[in-house]
Amino acid sequence: MTTILKKNTQKNKNTFLSKYISYSNCLIAIFFVLSLIGIINHEMWRDETQAWLIARDSSTLIDLYENLKYEGHQGLWHLCLFVIAKFTHNPFAMQFFHILIATASVFLIVKYSPFNLVQKTFLSFSYFTFFEYNLISRNYNLGLFLVLLFCYLFTRKNINYIAISLTLALLANTNVYSLLICMCLTATLAIDLIQKHFRQKIPLNRRQKKCLQISFFIVILGISFSIFQLIPVAILDTVQDINKNISQSTTQSATQDAAQDTVAPKLNLIVIIIKRLSYALRTVFNSYVPIPNLLDYNFWDYNIMSNSRFTIVLSSLFSLVILCFSIFIFIETPQVLLLYLSGTFSIILFTWLKWQGSLRHHGNLFIVFIACLWISKLSDKSDIISKHFRRTTKFLQKYQKKFIITILLIQMLSGFYAYSMDLIHPFSKSQAAANFIQKQNLSDKFILADRDTIVSPISAYLDKKIFYIAYDKLGSFFFNPKSKFIQNQSELIQKVENLVANNSRENLLILGYPLYIQSQNLKISLIGQFTNSIVAEESYYIYSIENP
């Protein structure tokens, strides 16, 4: 009897170990712990705190919408933060929520993706999954999660169209790139639906028809609301572009003769178009192979292949190779190939014609690639296209696994490099400056700043509004419609003198640059200097201002 009990106990232990202490669970746990350590040691920069400040300082949902009008981002991420900010004003809450989403993404990869263990491990700790869309709290992380959730729902045996339509509607309201991806995924879903129920003549019952109608309505509503949110900033950008072109035309007509006016502008326009196209093409290589500039302390958001003309040309050629290779990876699944081409080229086109962006934006190309890999591995094969390229397809298929694993390996190495750099060095000096103000018991002082863009993270850490001299008002987040600048330090000093003339208490002035001139009417003393961060421009100089 005792022997039987021992055997049962041992069996239960083995069952527990195999169920809960598996490789996949350990991978998820390690990711979460490293992410937690990462955000504890990560100093947020202005784009991170911008979303938090908008959510924190919006008293109602109407306020939130008004404050978001000119952000160029849809409001799903801000809505999440709006709810969190009702419970706490500590921005760490946003960071913690962010890594929970990142961990959920890794959970989907590890538990449900069709990749092997090595691929799952490399992908979980890739540059975008582990660093860019994990430690840096932005809405792109939410976009990644929703795309992966779509892949999981779409590749299930029985597709829940209500759940998948809700996922697409949320994805459309994450950011512009997610909106583009959402449209491509919606088209893929529609094509799949047509193939299943119309070409194969599988009849739909009444319940299924109603379900599809509701799903269609949800997706259309989500996309429409997303576009509606972007209209104000689109109008603003158009007006600014028109004004810029008018001013350039006026300048050219005043400085050039009539013959030059007809030739030079056209040549300049052609050069600009080619440069932008080259940049848009290189984003493929930069997103698939995000090798940081290892030779530069300010490595973030730069690819080492952007250092010289030779490497720029080389990365453009590599981009074409990657595109061609990827096309042949998906050529046996036409539906996925269409998704890859539409998703990739819509982002490239947007980058070329509208917004060039940075690595964090271009990472959406890598998201499209991963989504296509996931879906293609679980899709039925077809030779409708590949039969015309049999030799090329067979040749490239030999290197398909090596191609994928090489990209994922480079991604993982880049991810750990960026993570370790952020762990060792300050990402921004905003937190250090805020900590200094708090430790010196200066947070109750009247705080002034030149402009809102650089200094706004300090407002988030201090949980206090700052008086922005350029705008002549108290504020926290930066408001984009009408950017204002102080032309020089003489103008700055004059404005400061006017502001504190009748103020007997000590004031603080926070700048992103050192003062080189002094006031004749005020005593301005440098009391804190915070420089050398990964985000180079986020250095701070803190001055005390007193009436003598």
PDB file of C-alpha atoms in Angstrom, residues 284-417:
ATOM      1  CA  VAL A 284      13.019  46.444 -45.222  1.00  0.00           C
ATOM      2  CA  PHE A 285      16.630  45.615 -44.372  1.00  0.00           C
ATOM      3  CA  ASN A 286      16.616  47.872 -41.302  1.00  0.00           C
ATOM      4  CA  SER A 287      13.539  46.177 -39.842  1.00  0.00           C
ATOM      5  CA  TYR A 288      14.521  42.584 -40.654  1.00  0.00           C
ATOM      6  CA  VAL A 289      18.177  43.047 -39.691  1.00  0.00           C
ATOM      7  CA  PRO A 290      18.171  45.837 -37.043  1.00  0.00           C
ATOM      8  CA  ILE A 291      21.891  45.887 -36.256  1.00  0.00           C
ATOM      9  CA  PRO A 292      22.481  48.848 -33.893  1.00  0.00           C
ATOM     10  CA  ASN A 293      25.377  51.206 -34.442  1.00  0.00           C
ATOM     11  CA  LEU A 294      27.815  49.436 -32.130  1.00  0.00           C
ATOM     12  CA  LEU A 295      30.353  52.235 -32.564  1.00  0.00           C
ATOM     13  CA  ASP A 296      28.050  54.912 -31.156  1.00  0.00           C
ATOM     14  CA  TYR A 297      26.846  55.461 -27.589  1.00  0.00           C
ATOM     15  CA  ASN A 298      23.622  56.894 -29.034  1.00  0.00           C
ATOM     16  CA  PHE A 299      22.892  53.624 -30.852  1.00  0.00           C
ATOM     17  CA  TRP A 300      19.118  53.687 -30.584  1.00  0.00           C
ATOM     18  CA  ASP A 301      16.962  54.147 -33.686  1.00  0.00           C
ATOM     19  CA  TYR A 302      19.941  53.842 -36.037  1.00  0.00           C
ATOM     20  CA  ASN A 303      21.182  50.955 -38.153  1.00  0.00           C
ATOM     21  CA  ILE A 304      24.924  50.455 -38.559  1.00  0.00           C
ATOM     22  CA  MET A 305      24.342  50.170 -42.322  1.00  0.00           C
ATOM     23  CA  SER A 306      23.370  53.863 -42.449  1.00  0.00           C
ATOM     24  CA  ASN A 307      26.874  55.140 -41.675  1.00  0.00           C
ATOM     25  CA  SER A 308      28.162  55.689 -45.217  1.00  0.00           C
ATOM     26  CA  ARG A 309      27.017  55.880 -48.845  1.00  0.00           C
ATOM     27  CA  PHE A 310      28.480  52.445 -49.545  1.00  0.00           C
ATOM     28  CA  THR A 311      26.562  50.763 -46.701  1.00  0.00           C
ATOM     29  CA  ILE A 312      23.398  52.647 -47.693  1.00  0.00           C
ATOM     30  CA  VAL A 313      23.627  51.259 -51.250  1.00  0.00           C
ATOM     31  CA  LEU A 314      24.436  47.830 -49.823  1.00  0.00           C
ATOM     32  CA  SER A 315      21.433  47.867 -47.482  1.00  0.00           C
ATOM     33  CA  SER A 316      19.200  48.865 -50.429  1.00  0.00           C
ATOM     34  CA  LEU A 317      20.428  45.824 -52.380  1.00  0.00           C
ATOM     35  CA  PHE A 318      19.971  43.583 -49.328  1.00  0.00           C
ATOM     36  CA  SER A 319      16.404  44.898 -49.021  1.00  0.00           C
ATOM     37  CA  LEU A 320      15.659  43.736 -52.567  1.00  0.00           C
ATOM     38  CA  VAL A 321      17.207  40.324 -51.820  1.00  0.00           C
ATOM     39  CA  ILE A 322      15.118  39.982 -48.640  1.00  0.00           C
ATOM     40  CA  LEU A 323      11.946  40.945 -50.496  1.00  0.00           C
ATOM     41  CA  CYS A 324      12.615  38.449 -53.307  1.00  0.00           C
ATOM     42  CA  PHE A 325      13.499  35.651 -50.895  1.00  0.00           C
ATOM     43  CA  SER A 326      10.406  36.331 -48.783  1.00  0.00           C
ATOM     44  CA  ILE A 327       8.167  36.291 -51.850  1.00  0.00           C
ATOM     45  CA  PHE A 328       9.423  32.799 -52.734  1.00  0.00           C
ATOM     46  CA  ILE A 329       8.892  31.660 -49.135  1.00  0.00           C
ATOM     47  CA  PHE A 330       5.184  32.475 -49.480  1.00  0.00           C
ATOM     48  CA  ILE A 331       4.777  31.644 -53.181  1.00  0.00           C
ATOM     49  CA  GLU A 332       3.157  28.270 -52.428  1.00  0.00           C
ATOM     50  CA  THR A 333       0.468  29.983 -50.342  1.00  0.00           C
ATOM     51  CA  PRO A 334      -0.985  32.647 -52.704  1.00  0.00           C
ATOM     52  CA  GLN A 335      -3.324  34.007 -50.056  1.00  0.00           C
ATOM     53  CA  VAL A 336      -0.404  34.652 -47.689  1.00  0.00           C
ATOM     54  CA  LEU A 337       1.715  35.996 -50.542  1.00  0.00           C
ATOM     55  CA  LEU A 338      -0.981  38.584 -51.235  1.00  0.00           C
ATOM     56  CA  LEU A 339      -1.012  39.513 -47.539  1.00  0.00           C
ATOM     57  CA  TYR A 340       2.775  39.861 -47.509  1.00  0.00           C
ATOM     58  CA  LEU A 341       2.903  41.989 -50.655  1.00  0.00           C
ATOM     59  CA  SER A 342      -0.003  44.243 -49.671  1.00  0.00           C
ATOM     60  CA  GLY A 343       1.179  44.676 -46.070  1.00  0.00           C
ATOM     61  CA  THR A 344       4.817  45.275 -46.955  1.00  0.00           C
ATOM     62  CA  PHE A 345       4.294  47.608 -49.889  1.00  0.00           C
ATOM     63  CA  SER A 346       1.556  49.635 -48.185  1.00  0.00           C
ATOM     64  CA  ILE A 347       4.011  50.437 -45.365  1.00  0.00           C
ATOM     65  CA  ILE A 348       6.831  51.149 -47.848  1.00  0.00           C
ATOM     66  CA  LEU A 349       4.498  53.393 -49.864  1.00  0.00           C
ATOM     67  CA  PHE A 350       3.405  55.252 -46.729  1.00  0.00           C
ATOM     68  CA  THR A 351       7.069  55.693 -45.746  1.00  0.00           C
ATOM     69  CA  TRP A 352       7.936  56.997 -49.202  1.00  0.00           C
ATOM     70  CA  LEU A 353       5.043  59.383 -49.757  1.00  0.00           C
ATOM     71  CA  LYS A 354       3.993  60.503 -46.281  1.00  0.00           C
ATOM     72  CA  TRP A 355       6.103  59.812 -43.201  1.00  0.00           C
ATOM     73  CA  GLN A 356       9.669  58.490 -43.354  1.00  0.00           C
ATOM     74  CA  GLY A 357       9.655  57.447 -39.732  1.00  0.00           C
ATOM     75  CA  SER A 358      12.277  55.621 -37.678  1.00  0.00           C
ATOM     76  CA  LEU A 359      13.157  52.042 -36.786  1.00  0.00           C
ATOM     77  CA  ARG A 360      10.267  51.789 -34.309  1.00  0.00           C
ATOM     78  CA  HIS A 361       7.866  52.527 -37.186  1.00  0.00           C
ATOM     79  CA  HIS A 362       9.618  50.269 -39.683  1.00  0.00           C
ATOM     80  CA  GLY A 363       9.403  47.350 -37.255  1.00  0.00           C
ATOM     81  CA  ASN A 364       5.860  46.869 -38.534  1.00  0.00           C
ATOM     82  CA  LEU A 365       7.401  45.374 -41.690  1.00  0.00           C
ATOM     83  CA  PHE A 366       8.924  42.654 -39.517  1.00  0.00           C
ATOM     84  CA  ILE A 367       5.541  42.122 -37.836  1.00  0.00           C
ATOM     85  CA  VAL A 368       3.977  41.538 -41.280  1.00  0.00           C
ATOM     86  CA  PHE A 369       6.732  39.027 -42.106  1.00  0.00           C
ATOM     87  CA  ILE A 370       6.206  37.073 -38.860  1.00  0.00           C
ATOM     88  CA  ALA A 371       2.419  37.073 -39.315  1.00  0.00           C
ATOM     89  CA  CYS A 372       2.815  35.700 -42.843  1.00  0.00           C
ATOM     90  CA  LEU A 373       5.228  33.005 -41.652  1.00  0.00           C
ATOM     91  CA  TRP A 374       2.742  31.957 -38.954  1.00  0.00           C
ATOM     92  CA  ILE A 375      -0.238  31.768 -41.318  1.00  0.00           C
ATOM     93  CA  SER A 376       1.696  30.152 -44.198  1.00  0.00           C
ATOM     94  CA  LYS A 377       2.889  27.265 -42.035  1.00  0.00           C
ATOM     95  CA  LEU A 378      -0.719  26.365 -41.252  1.00  0.00           C
ATOM     96  CA  SER A 379      -2.195  27.051 -44.703  1.00  0.00           C
ATOM     97  CA  ASP A 380      -2.848  24.662 -47.567  1.00  0.00           C
ATOM     98  CA  LYS A 381      -0.208  24.721 -50.297  1.00  0.00           C
ATOM     99  CA  SER A 382      -0.973  25.556 -53.911  1.00  0.00           C
ATOM    100  CA  ASP A 383       1.204  25.492 -57.030  1.00  0.00           C
ATOM    101  CA  ILE A 384      -0.963  27.953 -58.944  1.00  0.00           C
ATOM    102  CA  ILE A 385       1.903  30.481 -58.930  1.00  0.00           C
ATOM    103  CA  SER A 386       4.937  28.419 -57.927  1.00  0.00           C
ATOM    104  CA  LYS A 387       4.575  26.068 -60.927  1.00  0.00           C
ATOM    105  CA  HIS A 388       5.836  28.905 -63.125  1.00  0.00           C
ATOM    106  CA  PHE A 389       8.987  29.271 -60.988  1.00  0.00           C
ATOM    107  CA  ARG A 390       9.688  25.648 -60.047  1.00  0.00           C
ATOM    108  CA  ARG A 391      13.486  25.801 -60.314  1.00  0.00           C
ATOM    109  CA  THR A 392      13.827  29.052 -58.410  1.00  0.00           C
ATOM    110  CA  THR A 393      11.323  27.926 -55.767  1.00  0.00           C
ATOM    111  CA  LYS A 394      13.081  24.589 -55.194  1.00  0.00           C
ATOM    112  CA  PHE A 395      16.488  26.266 -55.051  1.00  0.00           C
ATOM    113  CA  LEU A 396      15.409  28.901 -52.522  1.00  0.00           C
ATOM    114  CA  GLN A 397      13.447  26.413 -50.415  1.00  0.00           C
ATOM    115  CA  LYS A 398      16.742  24.693 -49.586  1.00  0.00           C
ATOM    116  CA  TYR A 399      17.861  27.862 -47.796  1.00  0.00           C
ATOM    117  CA  GLN A 400      14.493  28.901 -46.393  1.00  0.00           C
ATOM    118  CA  LYS A 401      15.110  27.648 -42.839  1.00  0.00           C
ATOM    119  CA  LYS A 402      18.625  29.110 -42.788  1.00  0.00           C
ATOM    120  CA  PHE A 403      17.293  32.452 -44.023  1.00  0.00           C
ATOM    121  CA  ILE A 404      14.629  32.611 -41.303  1.00  0.00           C
ATOM    122  CA  ILE A 405      16.886  31.437 -38.476  1.00  0.00           C
ATOM    123  CA  THR A 406      19.646  33.884 -39.511  1.00  0.00           C
ATOM    124  CA  ILE A 407      17.230  36.819 -39.374  1.00  0.00           C
ATOM    125  CA  LEU A 408      15.840  35.688 -36.008  1.00  0.00           C
ATOM    126  CA  LEU A 409      19.352  35.156 -34.599  1.00  0.00           C
ATOM    127  CA  ILE A 410      20.461  38.666 -35.613  1.00  0.00           C
ATOM    128  CA  GLN A 411      17.220  40.011 -34.158  1.00  0.00           C
ATOM    129  CA  MET A 412      17.881  38.267 -30.834  1.00  0.00           C
ATOM    130  CA  LEU A 413      21.514  39.433 -30.624  1.00  0.00           C
ATOM    131  CA  SER A 414      20.420  42.997 -31.400  1.00  0.00           C
ATOM    132  CA  GLY A 415      17.681  42.719 -28.787  1.00  0.00           C
ATOM    133  CA  PHE A 416      20.081  41.640 -26.038  1.00  0.00           C
ATOM    134  CA  TYR A 417      22.602  44.311 -27.059  1.00  0.00           C
TER     135      TYR A 417
END
